Short mmCIF file of C-alpha atoms in Angstrom, two decimals:
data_model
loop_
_atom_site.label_atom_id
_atom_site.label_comp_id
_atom_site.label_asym_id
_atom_site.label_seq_id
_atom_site.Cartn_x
_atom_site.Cartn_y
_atom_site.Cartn_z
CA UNK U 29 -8.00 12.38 13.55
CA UNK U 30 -10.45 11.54 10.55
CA UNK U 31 -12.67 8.25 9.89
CA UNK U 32 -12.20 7.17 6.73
CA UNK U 33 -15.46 4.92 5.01
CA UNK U 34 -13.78 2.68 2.19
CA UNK U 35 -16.59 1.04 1.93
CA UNK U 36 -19.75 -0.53 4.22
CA UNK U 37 -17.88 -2.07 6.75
CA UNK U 38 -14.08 -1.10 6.11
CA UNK U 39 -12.61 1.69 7.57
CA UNK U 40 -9.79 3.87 8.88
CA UNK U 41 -9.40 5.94 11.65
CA UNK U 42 -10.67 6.67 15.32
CA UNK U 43 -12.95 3.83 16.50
CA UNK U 44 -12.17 1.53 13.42
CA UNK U 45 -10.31 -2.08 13.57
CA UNK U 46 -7.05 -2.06 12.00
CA UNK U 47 -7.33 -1.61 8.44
CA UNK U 48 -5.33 -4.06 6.51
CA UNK U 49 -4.37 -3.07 2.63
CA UNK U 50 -2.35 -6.05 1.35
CA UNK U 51 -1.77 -8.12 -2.15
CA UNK U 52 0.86 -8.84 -4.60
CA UNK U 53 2.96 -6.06 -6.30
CA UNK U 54 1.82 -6.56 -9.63
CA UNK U 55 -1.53 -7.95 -11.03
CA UNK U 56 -1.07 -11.74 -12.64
CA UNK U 57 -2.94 -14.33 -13.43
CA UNK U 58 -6.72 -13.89 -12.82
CA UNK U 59 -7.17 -17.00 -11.00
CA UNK U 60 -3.88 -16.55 -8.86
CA UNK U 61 -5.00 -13.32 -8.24
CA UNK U 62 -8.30 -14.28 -6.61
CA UNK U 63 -6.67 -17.05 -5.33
CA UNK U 64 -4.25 -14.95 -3.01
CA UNK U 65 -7.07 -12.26 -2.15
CA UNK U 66 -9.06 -15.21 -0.88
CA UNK U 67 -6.62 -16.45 1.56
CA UNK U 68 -6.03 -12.85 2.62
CA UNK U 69 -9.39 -11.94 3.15
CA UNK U 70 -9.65 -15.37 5.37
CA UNK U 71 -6.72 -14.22 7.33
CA UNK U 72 -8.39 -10.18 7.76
CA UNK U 73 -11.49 -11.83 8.56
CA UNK U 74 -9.49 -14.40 11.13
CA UNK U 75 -8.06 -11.41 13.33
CA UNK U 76 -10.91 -8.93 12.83
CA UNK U 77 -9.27 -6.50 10.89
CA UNK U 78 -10.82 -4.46 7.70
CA UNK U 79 -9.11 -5.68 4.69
CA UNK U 80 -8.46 -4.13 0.98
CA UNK U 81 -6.69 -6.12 -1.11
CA UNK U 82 -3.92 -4.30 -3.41
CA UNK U 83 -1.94 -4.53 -6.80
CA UNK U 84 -1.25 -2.80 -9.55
CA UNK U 85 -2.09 -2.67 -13.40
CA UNK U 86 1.46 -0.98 -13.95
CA UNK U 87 4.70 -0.12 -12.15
CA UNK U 88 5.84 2.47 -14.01
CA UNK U 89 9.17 2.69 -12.14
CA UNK U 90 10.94 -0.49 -12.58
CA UNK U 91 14.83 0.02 -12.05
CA UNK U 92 15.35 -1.52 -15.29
CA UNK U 93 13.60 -0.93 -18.86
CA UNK U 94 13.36 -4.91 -19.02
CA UNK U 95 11.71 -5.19 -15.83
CA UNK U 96 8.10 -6.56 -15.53
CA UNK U 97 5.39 -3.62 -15.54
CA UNK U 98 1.68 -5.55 -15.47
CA UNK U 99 -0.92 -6.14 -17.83
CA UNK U 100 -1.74 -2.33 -18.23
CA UNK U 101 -4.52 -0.39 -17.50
CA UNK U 102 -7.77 -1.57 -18.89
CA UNK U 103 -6.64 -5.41 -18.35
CA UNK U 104 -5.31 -4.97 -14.91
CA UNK U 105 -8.86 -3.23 -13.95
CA UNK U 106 -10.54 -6.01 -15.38
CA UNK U 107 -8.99 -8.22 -12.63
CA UNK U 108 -9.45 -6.18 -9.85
CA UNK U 109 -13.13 -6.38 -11.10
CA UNK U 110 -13.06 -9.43 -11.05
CA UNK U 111 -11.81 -9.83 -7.24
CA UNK U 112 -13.69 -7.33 -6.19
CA UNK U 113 -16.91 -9.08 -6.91
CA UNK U 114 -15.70 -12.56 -6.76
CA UNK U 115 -13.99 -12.29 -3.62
CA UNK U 116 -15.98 -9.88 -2.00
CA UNK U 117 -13.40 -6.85 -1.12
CA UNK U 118 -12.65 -3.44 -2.09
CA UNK U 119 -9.99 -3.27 -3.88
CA UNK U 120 -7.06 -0.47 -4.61
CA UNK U 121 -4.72 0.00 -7.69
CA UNK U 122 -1.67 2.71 -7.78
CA UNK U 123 -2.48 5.46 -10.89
CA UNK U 124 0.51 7.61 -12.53
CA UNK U 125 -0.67 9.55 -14.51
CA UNK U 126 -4.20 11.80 -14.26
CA UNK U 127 -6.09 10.22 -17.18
CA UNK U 128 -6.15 7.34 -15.05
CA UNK U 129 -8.32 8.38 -12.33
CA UNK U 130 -11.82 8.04 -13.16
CA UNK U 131 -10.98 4.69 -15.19
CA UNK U 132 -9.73 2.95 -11.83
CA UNK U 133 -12.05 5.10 -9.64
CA UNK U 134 -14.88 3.48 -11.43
CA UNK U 135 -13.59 -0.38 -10.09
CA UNK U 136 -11.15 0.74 -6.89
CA UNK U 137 -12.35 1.57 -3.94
CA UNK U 138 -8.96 3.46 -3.13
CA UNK U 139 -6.76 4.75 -5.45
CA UNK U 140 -3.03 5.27 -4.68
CA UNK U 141 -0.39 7.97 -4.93
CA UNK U 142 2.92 6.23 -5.39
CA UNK U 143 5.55 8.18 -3.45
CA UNK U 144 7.37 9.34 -6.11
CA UNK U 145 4.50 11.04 -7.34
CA UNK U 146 3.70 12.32 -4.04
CA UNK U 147 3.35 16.02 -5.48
CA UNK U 148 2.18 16.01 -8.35
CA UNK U 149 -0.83 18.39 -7.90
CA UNK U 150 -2.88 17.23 -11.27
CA UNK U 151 -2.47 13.62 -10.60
CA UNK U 152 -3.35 14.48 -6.46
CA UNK U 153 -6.30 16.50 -8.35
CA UNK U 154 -7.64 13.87 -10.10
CA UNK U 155 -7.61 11.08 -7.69
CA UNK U 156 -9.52 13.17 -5.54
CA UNK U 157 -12.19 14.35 -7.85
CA UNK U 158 -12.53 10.55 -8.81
CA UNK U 159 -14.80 10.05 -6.09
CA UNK U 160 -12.37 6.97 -4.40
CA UNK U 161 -10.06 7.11 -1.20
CA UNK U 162 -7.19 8.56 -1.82
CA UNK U 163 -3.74 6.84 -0.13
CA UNK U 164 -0.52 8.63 -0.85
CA UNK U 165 2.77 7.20 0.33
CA UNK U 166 5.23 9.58 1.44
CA UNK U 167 8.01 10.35 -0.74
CA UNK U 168 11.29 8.89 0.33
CA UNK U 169 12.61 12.20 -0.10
CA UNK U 170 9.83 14.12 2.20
CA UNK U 171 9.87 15.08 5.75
CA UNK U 172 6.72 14.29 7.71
CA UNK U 173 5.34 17.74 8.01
CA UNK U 174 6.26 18.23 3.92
CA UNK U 175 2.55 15.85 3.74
CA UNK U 176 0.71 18.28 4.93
CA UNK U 177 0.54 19.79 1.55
CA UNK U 178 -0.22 16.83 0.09
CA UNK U 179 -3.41 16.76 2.42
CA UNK U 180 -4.26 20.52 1.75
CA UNK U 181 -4.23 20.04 -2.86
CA UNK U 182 -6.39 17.09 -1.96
CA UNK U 183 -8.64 18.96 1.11
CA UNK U 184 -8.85 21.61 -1.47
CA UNK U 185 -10.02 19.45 -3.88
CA UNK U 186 -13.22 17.86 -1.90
CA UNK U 187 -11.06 14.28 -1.96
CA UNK U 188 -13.85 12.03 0.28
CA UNK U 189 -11.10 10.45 2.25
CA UNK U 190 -7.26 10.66 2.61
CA UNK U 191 -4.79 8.02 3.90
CA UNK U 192 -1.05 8.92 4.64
CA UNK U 193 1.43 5.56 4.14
CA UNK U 194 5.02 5.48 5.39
CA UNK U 195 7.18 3.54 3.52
CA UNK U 196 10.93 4.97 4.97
CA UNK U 197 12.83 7.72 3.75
CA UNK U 198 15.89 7.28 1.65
CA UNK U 199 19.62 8.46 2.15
CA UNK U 200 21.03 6.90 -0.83
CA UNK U 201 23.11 3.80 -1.01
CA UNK U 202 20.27 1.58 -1.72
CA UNK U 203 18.83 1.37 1.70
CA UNK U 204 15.80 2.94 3.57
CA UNK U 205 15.14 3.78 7.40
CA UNK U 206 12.01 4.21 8.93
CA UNK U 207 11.90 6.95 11.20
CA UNK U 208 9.24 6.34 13.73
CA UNK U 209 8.66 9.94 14.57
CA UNK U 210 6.84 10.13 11.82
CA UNK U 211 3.80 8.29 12.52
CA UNK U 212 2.61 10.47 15.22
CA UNK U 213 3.74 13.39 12.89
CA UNK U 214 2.05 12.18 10.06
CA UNK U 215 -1.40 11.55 12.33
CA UNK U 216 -1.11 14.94 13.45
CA UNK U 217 -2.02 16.07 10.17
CA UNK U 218 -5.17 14.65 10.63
CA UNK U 219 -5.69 11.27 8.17
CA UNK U 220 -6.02 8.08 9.62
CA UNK U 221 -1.64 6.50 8.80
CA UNK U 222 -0.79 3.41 7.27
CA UNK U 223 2.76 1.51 7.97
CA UNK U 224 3.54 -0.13 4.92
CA UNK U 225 6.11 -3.33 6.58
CA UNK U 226 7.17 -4.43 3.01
CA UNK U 227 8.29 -1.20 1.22
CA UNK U 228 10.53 -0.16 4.18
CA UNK U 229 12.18 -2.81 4.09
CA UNK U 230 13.34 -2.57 0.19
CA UNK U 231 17.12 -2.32 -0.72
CA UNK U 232 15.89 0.47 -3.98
CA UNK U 233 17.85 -0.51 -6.83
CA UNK U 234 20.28 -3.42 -4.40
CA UNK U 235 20.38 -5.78 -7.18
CA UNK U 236 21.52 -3.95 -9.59
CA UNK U 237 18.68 -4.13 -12.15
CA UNK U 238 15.97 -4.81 -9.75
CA UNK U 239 15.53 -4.07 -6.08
CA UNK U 240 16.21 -6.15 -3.32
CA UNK U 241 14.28 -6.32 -0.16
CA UNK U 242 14.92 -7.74 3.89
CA UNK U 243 11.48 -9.34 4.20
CA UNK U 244 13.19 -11.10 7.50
CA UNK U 245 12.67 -7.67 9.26
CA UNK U 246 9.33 -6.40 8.31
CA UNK U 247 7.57 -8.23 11.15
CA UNK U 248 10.20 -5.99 13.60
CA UNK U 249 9.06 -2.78 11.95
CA UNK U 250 5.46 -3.58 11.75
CA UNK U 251 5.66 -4.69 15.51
CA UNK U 252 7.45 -1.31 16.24
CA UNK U 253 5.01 0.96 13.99
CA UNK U 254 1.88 -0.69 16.10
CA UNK U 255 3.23 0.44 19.09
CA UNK U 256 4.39 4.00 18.34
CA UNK U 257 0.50 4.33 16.98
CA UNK U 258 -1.32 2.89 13.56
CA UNK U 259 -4.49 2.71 11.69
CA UNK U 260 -3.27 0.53 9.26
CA UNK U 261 -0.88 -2.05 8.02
CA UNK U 262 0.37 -2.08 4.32
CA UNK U 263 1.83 -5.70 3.06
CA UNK U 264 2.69 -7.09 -0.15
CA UNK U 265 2.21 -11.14 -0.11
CA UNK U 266 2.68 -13.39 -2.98
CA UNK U 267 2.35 -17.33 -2.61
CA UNK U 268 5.53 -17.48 -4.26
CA UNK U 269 7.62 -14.44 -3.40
CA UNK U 270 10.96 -15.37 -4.75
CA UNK U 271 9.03 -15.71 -7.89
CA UNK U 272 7.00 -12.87 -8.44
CA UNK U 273 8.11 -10.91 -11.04
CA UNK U 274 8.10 -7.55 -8.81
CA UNK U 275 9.11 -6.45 -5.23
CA UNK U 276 9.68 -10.38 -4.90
CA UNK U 277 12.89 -9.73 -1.87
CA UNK U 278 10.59 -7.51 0.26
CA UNK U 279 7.41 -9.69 0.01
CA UNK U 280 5.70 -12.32 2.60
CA UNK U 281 3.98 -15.18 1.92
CA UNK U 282 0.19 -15.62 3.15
CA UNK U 283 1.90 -17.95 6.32
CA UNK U 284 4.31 -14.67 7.10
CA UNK U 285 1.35 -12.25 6.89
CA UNK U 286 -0.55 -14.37 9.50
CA UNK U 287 1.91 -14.39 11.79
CA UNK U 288 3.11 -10.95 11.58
CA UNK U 289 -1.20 -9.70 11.77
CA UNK U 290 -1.46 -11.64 14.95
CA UNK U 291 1.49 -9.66 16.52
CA UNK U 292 0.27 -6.42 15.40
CA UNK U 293 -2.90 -7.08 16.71
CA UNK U 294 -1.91 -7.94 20.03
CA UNK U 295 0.80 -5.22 19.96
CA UNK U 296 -2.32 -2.35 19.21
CA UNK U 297 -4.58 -4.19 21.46
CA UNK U 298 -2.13 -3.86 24.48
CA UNK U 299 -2.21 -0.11 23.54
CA UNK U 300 -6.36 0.11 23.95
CA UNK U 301 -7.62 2.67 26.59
#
């Protein structure tokens, strides 16, 4: 398997410390928003684990057409700007479209591949010719070995470094399951593989308008994904979850990330040759 260099310091991969990409779903309020990367970055830095804090200028596929998006592109980046330095982390956004790229590229260490968009060769193209990370969550409608040409479009187009996320696979009904053979599949490929605990844990479309989410389980399936075999740990956190105006069922506060890190920890520690 790879090493992936995010940055000086933060990494993925063989030899790393767990890498830990977590934030709120949607970018808010400047001051909230270094507010919450603050505490995270306290809580990284408290179990030794590489952190890149996460959230996006735009979700561009709400379940409803009234449903929050974010500030937008050239707003959203000035945040994440604005963390970035203030805060002292890199920092990853979500693009959807190609024209994107090099805009968020030129603040975001990472930039990610949401899993709908999972195949879209011009938008894979352009994150990777951006010059940032590239994470791409499986599609909840891909088989494990399907990713492997994801990882060849962005191989082929010199992408400096590739992360693989699994956030479940769907069967319909509003409901995801995680299927743990696909970590070790999805390592085999050759990227460093991130678990994202909040995502898989979504009810897609459950309340009708909005999705719902079983945040009382993620801590089980992070627990379980460190022991089948991670490099890193994906988790939305809000101080407010039941407020946020996105993904609010399926995220943790900071309190609930800290306690879930320290079990992961000890869970991949335990593994350690």
């Amino acid at each position: 398997m790879s090493t992936v260099q995010i940055t000086n310091g933060v990494a993925a991969g063989d030899g790393a410390p767990l890498l830990l990409i977590a934030g709120p779903c949607l970018i808010e309020e400047p001051d909230d928003m270094v507010a919450i990367a603050t505490t995270i970055r306290d809580i990284a830095a408290k179990h030794e684990v590489g952190y890149v804090f996460k959230s996006s200028f735009d979700k561009a596929n709400r379940s409803s057409i009234d449903s929050a998006r974010g500030p937008g592109l050239e707003r959203g980046l000035e945040v994440l700007a604005r963390v970035r330095d203030e805060v002292g982390v890199p920092v990853l956004t979500d693009i959807h479209e190609r024209d994107q790229a090099e805009p968020a590229a030129a603040v975001c260490a990472v930039l990610q591949i949401p899993a709908f968009l999972c195949r879209q060769t011009d938008l894979l193209v352009a994150a990777a010719t951006s010059g940032a990370v590239v994470n791409v969550k499986k599609g909840q409608f891909l088989s494990p070995g399907e990713m492997a040409n994801v990882v060849a479009k962005l191989e082929a187009a010199d992408a400096r470094g590739i992360l693989l996320t699994e956030r479940g696979t769907t069967f319909g009904y509003q409901n995801l399951v995680v299927d743990f053979r696909s970590l070790p599949q999805l390592r085999a490929l050759g990227p460093p593989v991130v678990f994202d605990a909040t995502h898989s844990i979504q009810l897609p479309g459950g309340l009708g308008t909005s999705s719902g989410g079983q945040r009382e389980f993620a801590a089980h399936l992070a627990r379980a994904a460190a022991a089948v075999g991670i490099d890193g740990l994906f988790v939305e956190v809000h101080e407010h979850p039941d407020r946020a105006p996105s993904d609010g069922p399926n995220m943790l506060t900071a309190a609930g990330l800290d306690e879930m890190l320290a079990e992961v920890v000890a869970v991949r520690g335990a593994l350690a040759p």
